[in-house]
Amino acid sequence: MKQRLLGALLLGSFAAPGAWAASPASVARPTPGLASGDTSNGADNFYTSDKVTVQKVVFKNQYKMKVAGNLFVPKGLKRGAKNPAIVVGHPMGAVKEQSANLYATKLAEQGFITLSLDLSFWGESEGQPRNVVAPDVYSEDFSAAVDFLRTQQVVDRERIGVLGICGSGSFGISAAKIDPRIKAVATVSMYDMGAANRNGLKHSVTLEQRKKVLEEAALQRDVEFAGGETKYTSGTPEALTDRSTAIDREFYDFYRTARGHSSNTTTHPTLSSNTRFMNFYPFTDIETISPRPMLFIAGENAHSREFSDEAYRLAGEPKELVIVPGAGHVDLYDRVGLIPFDKLTTFFRTNLK
């Protein structure tokens, strides 16, 4: 009886403006035929739970682009109850089936309504050409997800938070700076996609190198405007060689093996658009999010740790930085034995009450 009542509530709420009827989400599974990858520390990217129902939803952002997501709802909710909700964003170049669904499922088990989404130009969301870099649109997608959640009868409009993994950490922060409806922000293995592209890791990119990248991208615009072939850049390598870096190998072990592979993304953004990240400054004015709370989670050995450290330094109170012992960057995508879900649960329960 409870399940039927909940289903009726959800189906009624999906008639909200800008939303399309929900349908059961297909279960993502490991890609057959690939190497298994390193599945230590409980790696479980494709985790599912019989305590949670999952439905595919579609809603529009302010650019009138359809954004696709999966809505996770705990079973057995009390009829008429208003519940806290969390928007969960995937790593840059990934799709919701990579890391975001895992976090959304685990948090839904703890009683939250959660919504994982595909950022525009990626996965099942709209946007042409595919794999375009558009940080302003990515940030808007988080606010559009809040728009959607605030129409749902089972969601408390004033108790919505955001969780961003990797690059989505910077997009979620960017959204929260101008959207006070986002009441709490958490990031995991965050990348400041602006600083990473302007300066490289540990400020390893010189100004001359940056100018060379800008020139290459600008010339590629000429090629594409004339109808030439689209080129792609960065992302995870398609193959490893003797010259592959430790970071290459770390990402490869997730994105190119059965551990985390999805046929719905290459992870490679377009070369001509990737330079837009150089105009992206998510940490500017981050202190204005205060007094809304912020939580930054990073691995002790993560190559990206500098970004969480910097965000924590600049953010206003209340704020917290959690360093996971022995963990790297990609470890926190899917290694359930390392991911501090208890900390995330406590953070959102405390701050979405």
C-alpha positions as YAML, in Angstrom:
chain: A
units: angstrom
residues:
- id: 1
  name: MET
  ca: [0.00, 0.00, 0.00]
- id: 2
  name: LYS
  ca: [2.79, 2.41, 0.90]
- id: 3
  name: GLN
  ca: [4.50, 1.81, -2.44]
- id: 4
  name: ARG
  ca: [1.30, 2.48, -4.37]
- id: 5
  name: LEU
  ca: [0.66, 5.71, -2.44]
- id: 6
  name: LEU
  ca: [4.21, 6.89, -3.01]
- id: 7
  name: GLY
  ca: [3.97, 6.12, -6.69]
- id: 8
  name: ALA
  ca: [0.79, 8.18, -6.96]
- id: 9
  name: LEU
  ca: [2.44, 11.11, -5.21]
- id: 10
  name: LEU
  ca: [5.40, 10.98, -7.54]
- id: 11
  name: LEU
  ca: [3.38, 10.63, -10.70]
- id: 12
  name: GLY
  ca: [1.25, 13.58, -9.67]
- id: 13
  name: SER
  ca: [4.26, 15.73, -8.98]
- id: 14
  name: PHE
  ca: [5.83, 15.00, -12.35]
- id: 15
  name: ALA
  ca: [3.06, 16.98, -14.03]
- id: 16
  name: ALA
  ca: [4.83, 20.17, -12.91]
- id: 17
  name: PRO
  ca: [5.70, 22.80, -15.55]
- id: 18
  name: GLY
  ca: [8.93, 22.04, -17.38]
- id: 19
  name: ALA
  ca: [8.91, 18.36, -16.43]
- id: 20
  name: TRP
  ca: [8.14, 15.24, -18.43]
- id: 21
  name: ALA
  ca: [6.53, 12.04, -17.22]
- id: 22
  name: ALA
  ca: [8.86, 9.75, -15.33]
- id: 23
  name: SER
  ca: [9.73, 6.24, -16.38]
- id: 24
  name: PRO
  ca: [11.66, 3.50, -14.58]
- id: 25
  name: ALA
  ca: [15.40, 4.03, -14.97]
- id: 26
  name: SER
  ca: [17.31, 1.19, -16.58]
- id: 27
  name: VAL
  ca: [19.93, -0.39, -14.35]
- id: 28
  name: ALA
  ca: [23.48, 0.42, -15.43]
- id: 29
  name: ARG
  ca: [25.82, -2.57, -15.37]
- id: 30
  name: PRO
  ca: [29.52, -3.15, -16.04]
- id: 31
  name: THR
  ca: [30.44, -3.33, -19.72]
- id: 32
  name: PRO
  ca: [31.19, -6.94, -20.68]
- id: 33
  name: GLY
  ca: [34.49, -7.84, -22.31]
- id: 34
  name: LEU
  ca: [36.58, -5.21, -20.56]
- id: 35
  name: ALA
  ca: [39.30, -5.77, -17.99]
- id: 36
  name: SER
  ca: [37.83, -5.68, -14.51]
- id: 37
  name: GLY
  ca: [40.01, -2.84, -13.22]
- id: 38
  name: ASP
  ca: [41.12, -2.45, -9.63]
- id: 39
  name: THR
  ca: [38.08, -3.24, -7.49]
- id: 40
  name: SER
  ca: [39.81, -3.02, -4.11]
- id: 41
  name: ASN
  ca: [38.30, -1.17, -1.14]
- id: 42
  name: GLY
  ca: [34.79, -2.15, -2.20]
- id: 43
  name: ALA
  ca: [34.74, -0.43, -5.61]
- id: 44
  name: ASP
  ca: [31.06, -0.60, -6.59]
- id: 45
  name: ASN
  ca: [30.21, 2.05, -9.18]
- id: 46
  name: PHE
  ca: [27.10, 0.17, -10.34]
- id: 47
  name: TYR
  ca: [25.64, -0.33, -6.87]
- id: 48
  name: THR
  ca: [21.86, -0.65, -6.62]
- id: 49
  name: SER
  ca: [19.61, -0.90, -3.59]
- id: 50
  name: ASP
  ca: [16.28, -2.62, -2.92]
- id: 51
  name: LYS
  ca: [15.58, 0.14, -0.38]
- id: 52
  name: VAL
  ca: [15.25, 2.77, -3.09]
- id: 53
  name: THR
  ca: [13.09, 3.33, -6.17]
- id: 54
  name: VAL
  ca: [14.69, 4.94, -9.23]
- id: 55
  name: GLN
  ca: [12.91, 6.85, -11.98]
- id: 56
  name: LYS
  ca: [14.22, 8.61, -15.06]
- id: 57
  name: VAL
  ca: [13.16, 12.26, -15.22]
- id: 58
  name: VAL
  ca: [13.62, 15.08, -17.71]
- id: 59
  name: PHE
  ca: [13.29, 18.81, -17.06]
- id: 60
  name: LYS
  ca: [14.32, 22.04, -18.77]
- id: 61
  name: ASN
  ca: [17.00, 24.49, -17.73]
- id: 62
  name: GLN
  ca: [16.60, 28.24, -18.37]
- id: 63
  name: TYR
  ca: [18.11, 27.80, -21.82]
- id: 64
  name: LYS
  ca: [15.13, 25.54, -22.63]
- id: 65
  name: MET
  ca: [17.43, 22.53, -22.96]
- id: 66
  name: LYS
  ca: [16.21, 19.19, -21.66]
- id: 67
  name: VAL
  ca: [18.27, 17.88, -18.75]
- id: 68
  name: ALA
  ca: [18.06, 14.16, -17.99]
- id: 69
  name: GLY
  ca: [18.32, 12.76, -14.49]
- id: 70
  name: ASN
  ca: [17.59, 9.83, -12.23]
- id: 71
  name: LEU
  ca: [15.39, 10.46, -9.21]
- id: 72
  name: PHE
  ca: [16.08, 8.22, -6.21]
- id: 73
  name: VAL
  ca: [13.33, 7.92, -3.59]
- id: 74
  name: PRO
  ca: [13.59, 5.95, -0.35]
- id: 75
  name: LYS
  ca: [10.89, 3.31, -0.02]
- id: 76
  name: GLY
  ca: [8.39, 3.62, 2.78]
- id: 77
  name: LEU
  ca: [8.17, 7.42, 2.99]
- id: 78
  name: LYS
  ca: [5.32, 8.69, 5.12]
- id: 79
  name: ARG
  ca: [2.37, 9.92, 3.12]
- id: 80
  name: GLY
  ca: [2.31, 13.69, 2.93]
- id: 81
  name: ALA
  ca: [5.78, 14.09, 4.43]
- id: 82
  name: LYS
  ca: [8.17, 16.70, 3.04]
- id: 83
  name: ASN
  ca: [11.70, 15.39, 2.72]
- id: 84
  name: PRO
  ca: [15.18, 16.88, 2.22]
- id: 85
  name: ALA
  ca: [16.68, 16.50, -1.24]
- id: 86
  name: ILE
  ca: [20.16, 16.52, -2.79]
- id: 87
  name: VAL
  ca: [21.29, 17.18, -6.36]
- id: 88
  name: VAL
  ca: [24.28, 15.00, -7.28]
- id: 89
  name: GLY
  ca: [26.64, 15.97, -10.12]
- id: 90
  name: HIS
  ca: [29.00, 13.61, -11.96]
- id: 91
  name: PRO
  ca: [32.72, 14.09, -12.67]
- id: 92
  name: MET
  ca: [33.69, 16.29, -15.63]
- id: 93
  name: GLY
  ca: [33.42, 14.31, -18.87]
- id: 94
  name: ALA
  ca: [31.47, 11.54, -17.16]
- id: 95
  name: VAL
  ca: [27.75, 10.77, -17.03]
- id: 96
  name: LYS
  ca: [25.37, 10.19, -14.13]
- id: 97
  name: GLU
  ca: [25.99, 6.44, -14.33]
- id: 98
  name: GLN
  ca: [29.57, 7.08, -13.26]
- id: 99
  name: SER
  ca: [29.89, 7.87, -9.55]
- id: 100
  name: ALA
  ca: [26.83, 10.14, -9.30]
- id: 101
  name: ASN
  ca: [24.28, 7.30, -9.22]
- id: 102
  name: LEU
  ca: [26.31, 5.52, -6.54]
- id: 103
  name: TYR
  ca: [26.31, 8.57, -4.26]
- id: 104
  name: ALA
  ca: [22.64, 9.26, -5.00]
- id: 105
  name: THR
  ca: [21.70, 5.68, -4.11]
- id: 106
  name: LYS
  ca: [23.70, 5.61, -0.88]
- id: 107
  name: LEU
  ca: [22.23, 8.91, 0.30]
- id: 108
  name: ALA
  ca: [18.71, 7.87, -0.68]
- id: 109
  name: GLU
  ca: [19.17, 4.85, 1.59]
- id: 110
  name: GLN
  ca: [19.65, 7.36, 4.40]
- id: 111
  name: GLY
  ca: [16.29, 9.01, 3.76]
- id: 112
  name: PHE
  ca: [17.10, 11.77, 1.26]
- id: 113
  name: ILE
  ca: [15.39, 12.32, -2.08]
- id: 114
  name: THR
  ca: [18.32, 12.45, -4.50]
- id: 115
  name: LEU
  ca: [18.63, 13.50, -8.12]
- id: 116
  name: SER
  ca: [21.64, 12.59, -10.26]
- id: 117
  name: LEU
  ca: [21.81, 14.49, -13.53]
- id: 118
  name: ASP
  ca: [23.65, 14.48, -16.84]
- id: 119
  name: LEU
  ca: [25.13, 17.92, -17.45]
- id: 120
  name: SER
  ca: [24.07, 19.57, -20.69]
- id: 121
  name: PHE
  ca: [26.01, 18.37, -23.77]
- id: 122
  name: TRP
  ca: [26.75, 15.05, -22.04]
- id: 123
  name: GLY
  ca: [24.97, 11.75, -21.54]
- id: 124
  name: GLU
  ca: [21.22, 11.81, -22.10]
- id: 125
  name: SER
  ca: [20.86, 15.59, -21.71]
- id: 126
  name: GLU
  ca: [20.42, 17.88, -24.69]
- id: 127
  name: GLY
  ca: [23.08, 20.11, -26.19]
- id: 128
  name: GLN
  ca: [24.80, 20.29, -29.58]
- id: 129
  name: PRO
  ca: [27.50, 19.71, -30.50]
- id: 130
  name: ARG
  ca: [28.16, 16.94, -28.03]
- id: 131
  name: ASN
  ca: [30.88, 17.25, -25.38]
- id: 132
  name: VAL
  ca: [30.94, 21.05, -25.52]
- id: 133
  name: VAL
  ca: [32.47, 22.85, -22.54]
- id: 134
  name: ALA
  ca: [29.98, 25.42, -21.19]
- id: 135
  name: PRO
  ca: [30.58, 25.98, -17.45]
- id: 136
  name: ASP
  ca: [27.82, 28.58, -17.15]
- id: 137
  name: VAL
  ca: [25.31, 26.10, -18.57]
- id: 138
  name: TYR
  ca: [26.63, 23.32, -16.32]
- id: 139
  name: SER
  ca: [26.07, 25.53, -13.27]
- id: 140
  name: GLU
  ca: [22.60, 26.44, -14.54]
- id: 141
  name: ASP
  ca: [21.79, 22.72, -14.72]
- id: 142
  name: PHE
  ca: [22.23, 22.49, -10.94]
- id: 143
  name: SER
  ca: [19.78, 25.35, -10.42]
- id: 144
  name: ALA
  ca: [17.39, 23.76, -12.92]
- id: 145
  name: ALA
  ca: [17.55, 20.56, -10.88]
- id: 146
  name: VAL
  ca: [16.58, 22.64, -7.84]
- id: 147
  name: ASP
  ca: [13.69, 24.11, -9.88]
- id: 148
  name: PHE
  ca: [12.52, 20.57, -10.58]
- id: 149
  name: LEU
  ca: [12.88, 19.31, -7.02]
- id: 150
  name: ARG
  ca: [10.95, 22.28, -5.62]
- id: 151
  name: THR
  ca: [7.91, 21.15, -7.65]
- id: 152
  name: GLN
  ca: [7.90, 17.65, -6.17]
- id: 153
  name: GLN
  ca: [5.23, 16.96, -3.55]
- id: 154
  name: VAL
  ca: [7.58, 14.72, -1.54]
- id: 155
  name: VAL
  ca: [10.35, 17.36, -1.34]
- id: 156
  name: ASP
  ca: [10.67, 20.18, 1.19]
- id: 157
  name: ARG
  ca: [11.36, 23.23, -0.99]
- id: 158
  name: GLU
  ca: [13.55, 24.80, 1.69]
- id: 159
  name: ARG
  ca: [15.74, 21.73, 2.34]
- id: 160
  name: ILE
  ca: [17.69, 21.17, -0.88]
- id: 161
  name: GLY
  ca: [21.44, 20.69, -1.05]
- id: 162
  name: VAL
  ca: [24.06, 20.00, -3.71]
- id: 163
  name: LEU
  ca: [26.82, 17.40, -3.93]
- id: 164
  name: GLY
  ca: [29.39, 17.75, -6.70]
- id: 165
  name: ILE
  ca: [31.98, 15.11, -7.56]
- id: 166
  name: CYS
  ca: [35.22, 16.16, -9.31]
- id: 167
  name: GLY
  ca: [34.43, 18.97, -11.79]
- id: 168
  name: SER
  ca: [30.81, 19.12, -10.63]
- id: 169
  name: GLY
  ca: [32.11, 20.35, -7.30]
- id: 170
  name: SER
  ca: [33.14, 23.60, -8.99]
- id: 171
  name: PHE
  ca: [29.88, 23.80, -10.96]
- id: 172
  name: GLY
  ca: [27.81, 23.27, -7.81]
- id: 173
  name: ILE
  ca: [29.74, 26.01, -6.01]
- id: 174
  name: SER
  ca: [29.24, 28.33, -8.97]
- id: 175
  name: ALA
  ca: [25.49, 27.68, -8.82]
- id: 176
  name: ALA
  ca: [25.28, 28.15, -5.04]
- id: 177
  name: LYS
  ca: [26.95, 31.56, -5.23]
- id: 178
  name: ILE
  ca: [23.93, 32.97, -7.08]
- id: 179
  name: ASP
  ca: [21.18, 30.57, -5.98]
- id: 180
  name: PRO
  ca: [20.26, 30.93, -2.28]
- id: 181
  name: ARG
  ca: [17.75, 28.09, -2.60]
- id: 182
  name: ILE
  ca: [20.76, 25.74, -2.35]
- id: 183
  name: LYS
  ca: [21.02, 25.39, 1.41]
- id: 184
  name: ALA
  ca: [24.17, 23.26, 1.75]
- id: 185
  name: VAL
  ca: [27.07, 22.37, -0.56]
- id: 186
  name: ALA
  ca: [29.37, 19.33, -0.43]
- id: 187
  name: THR
  ca: [32.15, 18.41, -2.83]
- id: 188
  name: VAL
  ca: [34.15, 15.21, -3.26]
- id: 189
  name: SER
  ca: [37.51, 15.03, -5.08]
- id: 190
  name: MET
  ca: [36.77, 18.50, -6.39]
- id: 191
  name: TYR
  ca: [38.45, 19.95, -9.44]
- id: 192
  name: ASP
  ca: [38.42, 23.72, -9.96]
- id: 193
  name: MET
  ca: [38.00, 23.31, -13.70]
- id: 194
  name: GLY
  ca: [39.00, 26.92, -14.28]
- id: 195
  name: ALA
  ca: [42.28, 26.83, -12.39]
- id: 196
  name: ALA
  ca: [43.12, 23.36, -13.70]
- id: 197
  name: ASN
  ca: [42.93, 24.63, -17.28]
- id: 198
  name: ARG
  ca: [44.53, 28.04, -16.71]
- id: 199
  name: ASN
  ca: [47.37, 26.92, -14.49]
- id: 200
  name: GLY
  ca: [47.56, 23.13, -14.55]
- id: 201
  name: LEU
  ca: [48.11, 21.05, -11.43]
- id: 202
  name: LYS
  ca: [50.40, 22.77, -8.93]
- id: 203
  name: HIS
  ca: [50.64, 25.77, -11.30]
- id: 204
  name: SER
  ca: [52.69, 23.75, -13.76]
- id: 205
  name: VAL
  ca: [51.42, 25.51, -16.92]
- id: 206
  name: THR
  ca: [53.30, 28.62, -18.03]
- id: 207
  name: LEU
  ca: [51.68, 31.65, -19.63]
- id: 208
  name: GLU
  ca: [53.32, 30.78, -22.94]
- id: 209
  name: GLN
  ca: [51.89, 27.25, -22.78]
- id: 210
  name: ARG
  ca: [48.47, 28.68, -22.03]
- id: 211
  name: LYS
  ca: [48.67, 31.04, -25.01]
- id: 212
  name: LYS
  ca: [49.63, 28.14, -27.26]
- id: 213
  name: VAL
  ca: [46.53, 26.21, -26.15]
- id: 214
  name: LEU
  ca: [44.36, 29.27, -26.76]
- id: 215
  name: GLU
  ca: [45.76, 29.71, -30.25]
- id: 216
  name: GLU
  ca: [45.24, 26.06, -31.13]
- id: 217
  name: ALA
  ca: [41.62, 26.20, -29.97]
- id: 218
  name: ALA
  ca: [40.97, 29.44, -31.85]
- id: 219
  name: LEU
  ca: [42.34, 28.03, -35.08]
- id: 220
  name: GLN
  ca: [40.19, 24.94, -34.59]
- id: 221
  name: ARG
  ca: [37.15, 27.22, -34.48]
- id: 222
  name: ASP
  ca: [38.08, 28.33, -38.02]
- id: 223
  name: VAL
  ca: [38.21, 24.70, -39.13]
- id: 224
  name: GLU
  ca: [34.84, 23.82, -37.60]
- id: 225
  name: PHE
  ca: [33.14, 26.99, -38.85]
- id: 226
  name: ALA
  ca: [34.18, 25.99, -42.37]
- id: 227
  name: GLY
  ca: [32.64, 22.54, -41.87]
- id: 228
  name: GLY
  ca: [35.80, 20.70, -40.90]
- id: 229
  name: GLU
  ca: [36.17, 17.82, -38.49]
- id: 230
  name: THR
  ca: [35.60, 18.35, -34.77]
- id: 231
  name: LYS
  ca: [38.63, 17.67, -32.59]
- id: 232
  name: TYR
  ca: [38.65, 16.60, -28.97]
- id: 233
  name: THR
  ca: [41.10, 17.08, -26.14]
- id: 234
  name: SER
  ca: [42.09, 15.91, -22.65]
- id: 235
  name: GLY
  ca: [39.86, 13.46, -20.83]
- id: 236
  name: THR
  ca: [40.95, 9.87, -20.20]
- id: 237
  name: PRO
  ca: [43.41, 8.28, -22.63]
- id: 238
  name: GLU
  ca: [42.02, 5.54, -24.84]
- id: 239
  name: ALA
  ca: [45.12, 3.40, -24.30]
- id: 240
  name: LEU
  ca: [48.08, 3.28, -21.95]
- id: 241
  name: THR
  ca: [51.69, 3.39, -23.08]
- id: 242
  name: ASP
  ca: [55.09, 3.40, -21.42]
- id: 243
  name: ARG
  ca: [54.81, 7.19, -21.32]
- id: 244
  name: SER
  ca: [51.44, 7.28, -19.55]
- id: 245
  name: THR
  ca: [51.49, 9.22, -16.30]
- id: 246
  name: ALA
  ca: [50.27, 7.98, -12.95]
- id: 247
  name: ILE
  ca: [47.24, 10.26, -13.33]
- id: 248
  name: ASP
  ca: [46.50, 8.82, -16.78]
- id: 249
  name: ARG
  ca: [46.58, 5.34, -15.28]
- id: 250
  name: GLU
  ca: [44.37, 6.34, -12.37]
- id: 251
  name: PHE
  ca: [41.61, 7.63, -14.65]
- id: 252
  name: TYR
  ca: [42.05, 4.80, -17.16]
- id: 253
  name: ASP
  ca: [41.45, 2.20, -14.45]
- id: 254
  name: PHE
  ca: [37.99, 3.66, -13.86]
- id: 255
  name: TYR
  ca: [36.77, 4.95, -17.22]
- id: 256
  name: ARG
  ca: [38.27, 2.31, -19.54]
- id: 257
  name: THR
  ca: [37.60, -0.83, -17.50]
- id: 258
  name: ALA
  ca: [34.46, -2.63, -16.36]
- id: 259
  name: ARG
  ca: [34.93, -0.92, -12.99]
- id: 260
  name: GLY
  ca: [33.37, 2.33, -14.26]
- id: 261
  name: HIS
  ca: [33.12, 2.33, -18.07]
- id: 262
  name: SER
  ca: [30.01, 3.77, -19.73]
- id: 263
  name: SER
  ca: [29.29, 3.56, -23.44]
- id: 264
  name: ASN
  ca: [27.55, 6.93, -23.14]
- id: 265
  name: THR
  ca: [30.71, 9.05, -22.90]
- id: 266
  name: THR
  ca: [34.24, 9.28, -24.24]
- id: 267
  name: THR
  ca: [35.16, 11.82, -21.49]
- id: 268
  name: HIS
  ca: [36.80, 14.00, -24.18]
- id: 269
  name: PRO
  ca: [35.54, 17.62, -24.49]
- id: 270
  name: THR
  ca: [35.80, 19.47, -27.79]
- id: 271
  name: LEU
  ca: [39.12, 21.23, -28.33]
- id: 272
  name: SER
  ca: [37.55, 24.46, -29.58]
- id: 273
  name: SER
  ca: [35.35, 24.85, -26.48]
- id: 274
  name: ASN
  ca: [37.62, 23.58, -23.71]
- id: 275
  name: THR
  ca: [39.34, 26.97, -23.35]
- id: 276
  name: ARG
  ca: [36.10, 28.40, -21.93]
- id: 277
  name: PHE
  ca: [37.22, 26.93, -18.64]
- id: 278
  name: MET
  ca: [39.97, 29.54, -18.56]
- id: 279
  name: ASN
  ca: [37.26, 32.16, -17.98]
- id: 280
  name: PHE
  ca: [35.69, 30.10, -15.17]
- id: 281
  name: TYR
  ca: [36.42, 31.28, -11.61]
- id: 282
  name: PRO
  ca: [34.20, 29.27, -9.23]
- id: 283
  name: PHE
  ca: [36.12, 30.25, -6.08]
- id: 284
  name: THR
  ca: [35.78, 34.01, -6.66]
- id: 285
  name: ASP
  ca: [33.31, 35.23, -4.02]
- id: 286
  name: ILE
  ca: [32.95, 31.73, -2.58]
- id: 287
  name: GLU
  ca: [32.82, 33.35, 0.86]
- id: 288
  name: THR
  ca: [29.45, 34.90, -0.06]
- id: 289
  name: ILE
  ca: [27.83, 31.46, 0.16]
- id: 290
  name: SER
  ca: [28.20, 31.80, 3.95]
- id: 291
  name: PRO
  ca: [26.34, 31.28, 6.26]
- id: 292
  name: ARG
  ca: [25.19, 28.31, 4.21]
- id: 293
  name: PRO
  ca: [27.51, 25.42, 5.15]
- id: 294
  name: MET
  ca: [30.14, 23.84, 2.92]
- id: 295
  name: LEU
  ca: [31.88, 20.47, 3.18]
- id: 296
  name: PHE
  ca: [34.97, 19.57, 1.15]
- id: 297
  name: ILE
  ca: [36.10, 15.93, 0.97]
- id: 298
  name: ALA
  ca: [39.38, 14.95, -0.65]
- id: 299
  name: GLY
  ca: [41.77, 12.01, -0.64]
- id: 300
  name: GLU
  ca: [45.02, 12.36, 1.27]
- id: 301
  name: ASN
  ca: [46.99, 11.42, -1.85]
- id: 302
  name: ALA
  ca: [44.67, 12.97, -4.44]
- id: 303
  name: HIS
  ca: [46.42, 14.89, -7.23]
- id: 304
  name: SER
  ca: [43.44, 17.28, -7.04]
- id: 305
  name: ARG
  ca: [43.69, 17.94, -3.31]
- id: 306
  name: GLU
  ca: [44.99, 21.47, -3.90]
- id: 307
  name: PHE
  ca: [41.56, 22.55, -5.11]
- id: 308
  name: SER
  ca: [39.70, 21.40, -1.99]
- id: 309
  name: ASP
  ca: [42.41, 22.97, 0.18]
- id: 310
  name: GLU
  ca: [42.06, 26.28, -1.66]
- id: 311
  name: ALA
  ca: [38.27, 26.29, -1.58]
- id: 312
  name: TYR
  ca: [38.32, 25.59, 2.14]
- id: 313
  name: ARG
  ca: [40.80, 28.40, 2.70]
- id: 314
  name: LEU
  ca: [38.64, 30.91, 0.84]
- id: 315
  name: ALA
  ca: [35.18, 29.81, 1.99]
- id: 316
  name: GLY
  ca: [33.31, 31.52, 4.78]
- id: 317
  name: GLU
  ca: [32.04, 29.79, 7.90]
- id: 318
  name: PRO
  ca: [30.63, 27.28, 8.55]
- id: 319
  name: LYS
  ca: [32.97, 25.04, 6.57]
- id: 320
  name: GLU
  ca: [34.72, 21.72, 6.99]
- id: 321
  name: LEU
  ca: [37.54, 19.95, 5.18]
- id: 322
  name: VAL
  ca: [37.70, 16.15, 5.44]
- id: 323
  name: ILE
  ca: [40.82, 14.36, 4.23]
- id: 324
  name: VAL
  ca: [40.39, 10.63, 3.61]
- id: 325
  name: PRO
  ca: [43.55, 8.75, 4.67]
- id: 326
  name: GLY
  ca: [45.30, 6.84, 1.91]
- id: 327
  name: ALA
  ca: [42.79, 7.80, -0.79]
- id: 328
  name: GLY
  ca: [43.55, 9.23, -4.23]
- id: 329
  name: HIS
  ca: [41.32, 11.28, -6.51]
- id: 330
  name: VAL
  ca: [39.46, 8.55, -8.40]
- id: 331
  name: ASP
  ca: [39.31, 6.32, -5.30]
- id: 332
  name: LEU
  ca: [36.47, 8.51, -4.05]
- id: 333
  name: TYR
  ca: [34.45, 7.97, -7.22]
- id: 334
  name: ASP
  ca: [33.42, 4.45, -6.29]
- id: 335
  name: ARG
  ca: [35.43, 2.80, -3.51]
- id: 336
  name: VAL
  ca: [32.70, 2.34, -0.93]
- id: 337
  name: GLY
  ca: [35.25, 1.22, 1.66]
- id: 338
  name: LEU
  ca: [36.93, 4.63, 1.49]
- id: 339
  name: ILE
  ca: [34.10, 7.08, 0.75]
- id: 340
  name: PRO
  ca: [32.91, 8.75, 4.01]
- id: 341
  name: PHE
  ca: [29.17, 8.34, 3.43]
- id: 342
  name: ASP
  ca: [28.59, 8.72, 7.18]
- id: 343
  name: LYS
  ca: [30.14, 12.20, 7.06]
- id: 344
  name: LEU
  ca: [28.00, 13.18, 4.08]
- id: 345
  name: THR
  ca: [24.87, 11.85, 5.77]
- id: 346
  name: THR
  ca: [25.61, 13.77, 8.97]
- id: 347
  name: PHE
  ca: [26.42, 16.95, 7.05]
- id: 348
  name: PHE
  ca: [23.17, 16.97, 5.08]
- id: 349
  name: ARG
  ca: [21.00, 15.81, 7.99]
- id: 350
  name: THR
  ca: [22.40, 18.59, 10.16]
- id: 351
  name: ASN
  ca: [22.11, 21.30, 7.53]
- id: 352
  name: LEU
  ca: [18.91, 20.35, 5.70]
- id: 353
  name: LYS
  ca: [16.70, 20.21, 8.77]
...
